[in-house]
Amino acid sequence: MINCYIDTLLHYTYICSQIFFVLKVFKNFKDYTSQKPLALSLGMFDGVHLGHKSIIDELIKIGSENGLETAILTFWPHPRFVFNPNEDLKLLNTLEDKKFLMDKYCIENLFLKEFDEEFRNLTGEEFVRQILIEKLNVKYLIIGYDHSFGKNKSGNFELLQKLSKELDFEVEQMEAINIHENNISSTKVRNALLSGNIKEANEMLGYSYSVSGTVVHGKKIGRTIGYPTANIETDSIKILPKKGAYIVEVFVKNQRYKGMLSIGTNPTVNGEKLTVEVYILDFEGDIYGEKITVKFRDFLHDEIKFEGLEKLIERLDEDKRLTEEFDF
């Protein structure tokens, strides 16, 4: 199943690369004036994982065959921030991540709807009539296998099938994408990251999970032991993998390097604040204030409190060897 899907993904990526697309982003339906009919899907699309990618590929196929523009309707911020404002929710994508992936995957229109009081009180049927049909002129709607929408989750595939005949649109429900007999979901990707299962998370995403941020000053202990690190100030909304050490790719000033990254509190030197630090192999230079991106490739080990700096250096030497030998 997954090999077949990858073949399809590569096929549509090739088609997309031959056509010039510019992603158009709308934060307000009132700003959308085109009356060209749409092939659209809706949902959070957090992570834009392989399950989401299967929907995107189907949108592109349907749009190409029927002369429809492609569109994703998603919500920003996440509705759970509205329902549970005190919840410390972390996401797989920042807004910029999501825009980048939608653009990369050749979606033409991205609607970022605020989940406000008026919107959350729309029933499923009102949402279809007032938003999808009247405002957006949707002619083909694709939803995920378990998707529901509208007040009290009153919108579902059965409702869409019923309304499609009256309102003259087609609807399709996609099956789940499975890896190792497990359905892919954003929650499962998050759980894999929180367990340090980087390869599993990346397999579900279809790309290497990444974190970006600005390099800031730290305690500079690393440089005293031969391993100077760049402290990365990450977006607070972005989920971090569990504490520990990782093999990563580092992108700085448009150059790619191998790196070994630590997430933790530096217990060996009695640290308390959670930090994200990366040692960049074969790199020298001052990058304070620079924005860098790290892509997680593999898990090395859990956070360890060593008996002293000598033991720490021994472990760093071993981590470096493993990173150098890793097949990127």
Coordinates of C-alpha atoms in Angstrom, one line a residue:
M1 CA 0.0 0.0 0.0
I2 CA 2.7 2.5 1.0
N3 CA 4.9 1.8 -2.0
C4 CA 1.9 2.3 -4.3
Y5 CA 1.2 5.6 -2.6
I6 CA 4.8 6.8 -3.0
D7 CA 4.6 6.1 -6.7
T8 CA 1.5 8.2 -6.9
L9 CA 3.0 11.0 -4.9
L10 CA 6.1 11.1 -7.2
H11 CA 3.8 11.1 -10.2
Y12 CA 1.8 14.1 -9.1
T13 CA 4.9 15.9 -7.8
Y14 CA 6.3 15.6 -11.3
I15 CA 3.1 17.0 -12.8
C16 CA 3.1 19.9 -10.3
S17 CA 6.7 20.7 -11.1
Q18 CA 5.8 21.3 -14.7
I19 CA 3.2 24.0 -13.8
F20 CA 3.8 27.3 -12.2
F21 CA 1.7 27.6 -9.1
V22 CA 1.6 30.5 -6.6
L23 CA -0.1 29.8 -3.3
K24 CA -2.8 32.4 -2.5
V25 CA -3.5 32.8 1.2
F26 CA -6.8 34.2 2.5
K27 CA -7.5 35.0 6.1
N28 CA -11.0 36.3 5.4
F29 CA -13.5 34.8 3.1
K30 CA -14.5 38.4 2.1
D31 CA -11.1 38.8 0.5
Y32 CA -11.8 35.9 -1.8
T33 CA -13.4 37.2 -5.0
S34 CA -12.7 34.5 -7.6
Q35 CA -15.7 32.6 -8.8
K36 CA -13.7 29.9 -10.4
P37 CA -15.1 26.6 -8.9
L38 CA -13.0 24.8 -6.4
A39 CA -11.9 21.3 -5.5
L40 CA -11.5 21.7 -1.8
S41 CA -10.7 19.8 1.4
L42 CA -11.0 21.0 5.0
G43 CA -9.4 20.2 8.3
M44 CA -6.5 21.1 10.5
F45 CA -3.8 19.4 8.3
D46 CA -1.4 19.7 11.2
G47 CA 1.9 18.1 10.0
V48 CA 0.6 17.8 6.5
H49 CA 1.5 14.1 6.8
L50 CA 1.1 11.3 4.2
G51 CA -2.6 10.9 5.0
H52 CA -3.1 14.6 4.2
K53 CA -0.8 14.3 1.2
S54 CA -3.1 11.6 -0.2
I55 CA -6.0 14.1 0.0
I56 CA -3.9 16.8 -1.7
D57 CA -2.8 14.5 -4.5
E58 CA -6.5 13.6 -5.1
L59 CA -7.4 17.3 -5.1
I60 CA -4.8 18.0 -7.8
K61 CA -5.9 15.1 -9.9
I62 CA -9.6 16.1 -9.7
G63 CA -8.8 19.8 -10.3
S64 CA -6.7 18.9 -13.4
E65 CA -9.4 16.6 -14.8
N66 CA -12.3 19.0 -14.2
G67 CA -10.8 22.5 -14.6
L68 CA -11.1 23.3 -10.9
E69 CA -8.7 25.3 -8.7
T70 CA -7.4 23.4 -5.6
A71 CA -8.0 24.7 -2.1
I72 CA -7.5 23.8 1.5
L73 CA -9.7 25.3 4.2
T74 CA -8.0 25.1 7.6
F75 CA -8.2 26.9 10.9
W76 CA -5.7 29.2 12.5
P77 CA -5.2 29.3 15.4
H78 CA -6.1 25.7 16.2
P79 CA -9.7 25.4 17.5
R80 CA -8.5 23.7 20.7
F81 CA -7.0 27.0 21.7
V82 CA -10.6 28.3 21.7
F83 CA -12.2 25.3 23.5
N84 CA -9.3 24.8 25.9
P85 CA -7.5 28.1 26.3
N86 CA -5.4 26.8 29.2
E87 CA -4.2 23.7 27.4
D88 CA -0.5 23.7 26.6
L89 CA -1.1 22.5 23.0
K90 CA 1.9 22.0 20.8
L91 CA 1.6 21.7 17.0
L92 CA 3.7 19.9 14.3
N93 CA 3.5 23.0 12.1
T94 CA 3.9 26.7 12.6
L95 CA 1.8 28.8 10.3
E96 CA 4.8 29.4 8.1
D97 CA 5.5 25.6 8.0
K98 CA 2.0 25.0 6.8
K99 CA 2.1 27.6 4.1
F100 CA 5.5 26.2 2.9
L101 CA 4.1 22.7 2.7
M102 CA 0.9 23.7 0.9
D103 CA 2.9 25.7 -1.6
K104 CA 5.4 22.8 -2.0
Y105 CA 2.6 20.4 -2.7
C106 CA 1.0 22.7 -5.3
I107 CA -2.2 23.8 -3.6
E108 CA -3.5 27.0 -5.2
N109 CA -5.6 28.5 -2.4
L110 CA -5.2 28.3 1.3
F111 CA -8.1 29.6 3.5
L112 CA -7.0 30.3 7.1
K113 CA -10.3 30.7 9.0
E114 CA -10.3 32.0 12.6
F115 CA -12.4 29.7 14.7
D116 CA -14.4 32.6 16.3
E117 CA -17.8 32.5 18.1
E118 CA -19.9 33.0 15.0
F119 CA -18.1 30.3 13.0
R120 CA -18.2 27.7 15.8
N121 CA -22.0 28.1 16.1
L122 CA -22.6 27.2 12.4
T123 CA -24.2 23.8 12.0
G124 CA -22.8 21.4 9.5
E125 CA -25.5 22.2 7.0
E126 CA -25.1 26.0 7.5
F127 CA -21.4 25.7 6.9
V128 CA -21.9 23.8 3.7
R129 CA -24.6 26.2 2.4
Q130 CA -23.1 29.5 3.6
I131 CA -19.4 28.9 3.3
L132 CA -18.6 26.1 0.9
I133 CA -21.3 26.8 -1.7
E134 CA -22.2 30.5 -1.5
K135 CA -18.8 32.0 -0.6
L136 CA -16.3 29.6 -2.1
N137 CA -18.2 27.9 -5.0
V138 CA -17.0 24.4 -4.2
K139 CA -17.8 21.8 -6.8
Y140 CA -15.8 18.9 -5.5
L141 CA -15.2 18.3 -1.8
I142 CA -12.8 15.7 -0.3
I143 CA -12.8 14.8 3.4
G144 CA -10.7 12.5 5.5
Y145 CA -12.0 9.1 6.6
D146 CA -12.9 10.3 10.1
H147 CA -13.7 14.0 9.5
S148 CA -16.6 15.8 11.0
F149 CA -17.4 19.5 11.2
G150 CA -20.0 22.1 12.3
K151 CA -21.6 22.7 15.7
N152 CA -21.7 19.5 17.8
K153 CA -20.0 17.7 14.9
S154 CA -23.3 17.8 13.0
G155 CA -21.5 17.7 9.6
N156 CA -20.3 14.3 8.3
F157 CA -20.0 12.3 5.1
E158 CA -23.7 11.3 5.1
L159 CA -24.8 14.9 5.4
L160 CA -22.5 15.9 2.5
Q161 CA -23.9 13.1 0.3
K162 CA -27.4 14.3 1.0
L163 CA -26.6 18.0 0.3
S164 CA -24.5 17.3 -2.8
K165 CA -27.5 16.3 -4.9
E166 CA -29.4 19.5 -4.0
L167 CA -26.5 21.9 -4.2
D168 CA -24.8 20.4 -7.2
F169 CA -21.4 19.4 -5.9
E170 CA -19.5 16.1 -5.7
V171 CA -18.1 14.6 -2.5
E172 CA -15.5 12.0 -1.8
Q173 CA -14.3 10.4 1.4
M174 CA -10.7 9.3 1.4
E175 CA -9.6 6.1 3.1
A176 CA -6.9 6.2 5.8
I177 CA -3.3 5.8 4.8
N178 CA -1.6 3.0 6.8
I179 CA 2.0 2.3 7.7
H180 CA 2.8 -1.0 9.4
E181 CA -1.0 -1.6 9.7
N182 CA -1.6 1.6 11.6
N183 CA -3.6 4.6 10.4
I184 CA -1.5 7.8 10.1
S185 CA -2.7 10.7 12.2
S186 CA -1.3 14.0 13.5
T187 CA -1.7 12.6 17.1
K188 CA 0.3 9.5 16.3
V189 CA 3.1 11.7 14.8
R190 CA 3.2 13.8 17.9
N191 CA 3.3 10.7 20.1
A192 CA 6.2 9.3 18.1
L193 CA 8.1 12.5 18.5
L194 CA 7.4 12.6 22.2
S195 CA 8.7 9.1 22.5
G196 CA 11.9 9.9 20.5
N197 CA 10.8 7.6 17.6
I198 CA 12.1 10.0 14.9
K199 CA 12.2 7.5 12.1
E200 CA 8.6 6.5 12.7
A201 CA 7.5 10.1 12.8
N202 CA 9.3 10.9 9.6
E203 CA 7.9 7.9 7.9
M204 CA 4.4 9.1 8.7
L205 CA 5.1 12.7 7.7
G206 CA 6.8 11.8 4.5
Y207 CA 9.6 14.2 5.3
S208 CA 12.1 14.9 8.1
Y209 CA 10.5 16.7 11.0
S210 CA 12.1 20.1 11.4
V211 CA 12.4 22.9 13.9
S212 CA 13.6 26.5 13.1
G213 CA 14.7 29.3 15.3
T214 CA 17.1 32.1 16.0
V215 CA 20.6 31.4 17.5
V216 CA 20.9 33.1 20.9
H217 CA 23.6 33.3 23.5
G218 CA 23.8 30.5 26.1
K219 CA 26.2 29.6 28.9
K220 CA 28.9 28.7 26.4
I221 CA 30.0 25.6 28.3
G222 CA 30.3 23.6 25.1
R223 CA 33.1 25.6 23.7
T224 CA 35.2 24.9 26.8
I225 CA 35.1 21.2 26.1
G226 CA 35.6 21.3 22.4
Y227 CA 31.9 21.1 21.4
P228 CA 30.6 24.6 20.9
T229 CA 26.9 24.6 20.3
A230 CA 24.3 26.9 18.8
N231 CA 21.4 27.6 21.2
I232 CA 18.2 27.7 19.2
E233 CA 15.3 29.8 20.4
T234 CA 12.3 27.9 18.9
D235 CA 8.7 28.8 18.4
S236 CA 6.7 28.1 21.6
I237 CA 3.8 26.6 19.6
K238 CA 6.1 24.0 18.0
I239 CA 6.3 20.5 19.5
L240 CA 9.8 19.3 20.4
P241 CA 10.8 15.7 20.5
K242 CA 11.5 14.2 23.9
K243 CA 14.6 15.1 25.9
G244 CA 17.7 13.5 24.5
A245 CA 20.3 13.6 21.8
Y246 CA 19.6 13.4 18.1
I247 CA 21.3 13.2 14.7
V248 CA 20.2 16.2 12.6
E249 CA 20.7 18.0 9.4
V250 CA 21.5 21.7 10.0
F251 CA 20.7 24.4 7.5
V252 CA 22.4 27.7 8.1
K253 CA 23.1 30.5 5.6
N254 CA 21.8 28.3 2.8
Q255 CA 24.3 25.6 3.6
R256 CA 23.7 22.1 4.8
Y257 CA 25.7 20.4 7.6
K258 CA 25.6 17.3 9.8
G259 CA 24.8 18.0 13.4
M260 CA 24.2 16.5 16.8
L261 CA 21.4 18.1 18.8
S262 CA 20.5 18.1 22.4
I263 CA 17.1 18.8 24.0
G264 CA 17.2 19.1 27.7
T265 CA 18.3 20.9 30.8
N266 CA 22.1 20.1 30.8
P267 CA 21.8 18.1 34.1
T268 CA 25.6 17.4 34.2
V269 CA 26.2 21.1 34.8
N270 CA 23.1 21.5 37.0
G271 CA 21.1 23.3 34.3
E272 CA 17.4 24.0 34.9
K273 CA 16.1 25.7 31.8
L274 CA 15.1 23.5 28.8
T275 CA 17.3 24.3 25.9
V276 CA 17.8 23.2 22.3
E277 CA 21.4 23.1 21.3
V278 CA 23.1 21.9 18.2
Y279 CA 26.8 21.1 17.5
I280 CA 27.4 21.6 13.8
L281 CA 30.1 19.4 12.4
D282 CA 32.8 20.9 10.2
F283 CA 31.5 24.5 10.9
E284 CA 33.1 27.6 12.2
G285 CA 31.7 31.1 12.4
D286 CA 29.6 33.5 14.4
I287 CA 25.9 32.9 13.7
Y288 CA 24.3 34.7 16.7
G289 CA 21.0 36.2 15.5
E290 CA 20.9 33.9 12.5
K291 CA 17.8 31.8 11.8
I292 CA 18.7 28.1 11.4
T293 CA 16.7 25.0 10.7
V294 CA 17.4 21.5 12.0
K295 CA 15.8 18.4 10.5
F296 CA 15.7 15.4 12.8
R297 CA 17.1 12.2 11.3
D298 CA 17.6 9.7 14.2
F299 CA 17.6 9.4 18.0
L300 CA 20.9 8.9 19.7
H301 CA 20.0 8.5 23.4
D302 CA 18.0 9.8 26.3
E303 CA 19.2 12.8 28.3
I304 CA 22.0 11.6 30.7
K305 CA 23.4 13.2 33.8
F306 CA 27.1 12.3 33.7
E307 CA 29.4 12.0 36.7
G308 CA 31.6 14.8 35.3
L309 CA 32.7 16.6 32.1
E310 CA 35.2 13.8 31.2
K311 CA 32.4 11.3 30.9
L312 CA 30.3 13.8 29.0
I313 CA 33.1 14.4 26.5
E314 CA 33.4 10.6 26.0
R315 CA 29.7 10.4 25.1
L316 CA 30.0 13.4 22.8
D317 CA 32.9 11.8 21.0
E318 CA 30.8 8.7 20.5
D319 CA 27.8 10.7 19.3
K320 CA 30.0 12.5 16.9
R321 CA 31.3 9.3 15.4
L322 CA 27.7 8.0 15.0
T323 CA 26.7 11.2 13.3
E324 CA 29.6 11.2 11.0
E325 CA 28.8 7.6 9.9
F326 CA 25.1 8.2 9.6
D327 CA 23.8 7.8 6.0
F328 CA 22.1 11.1 5.3

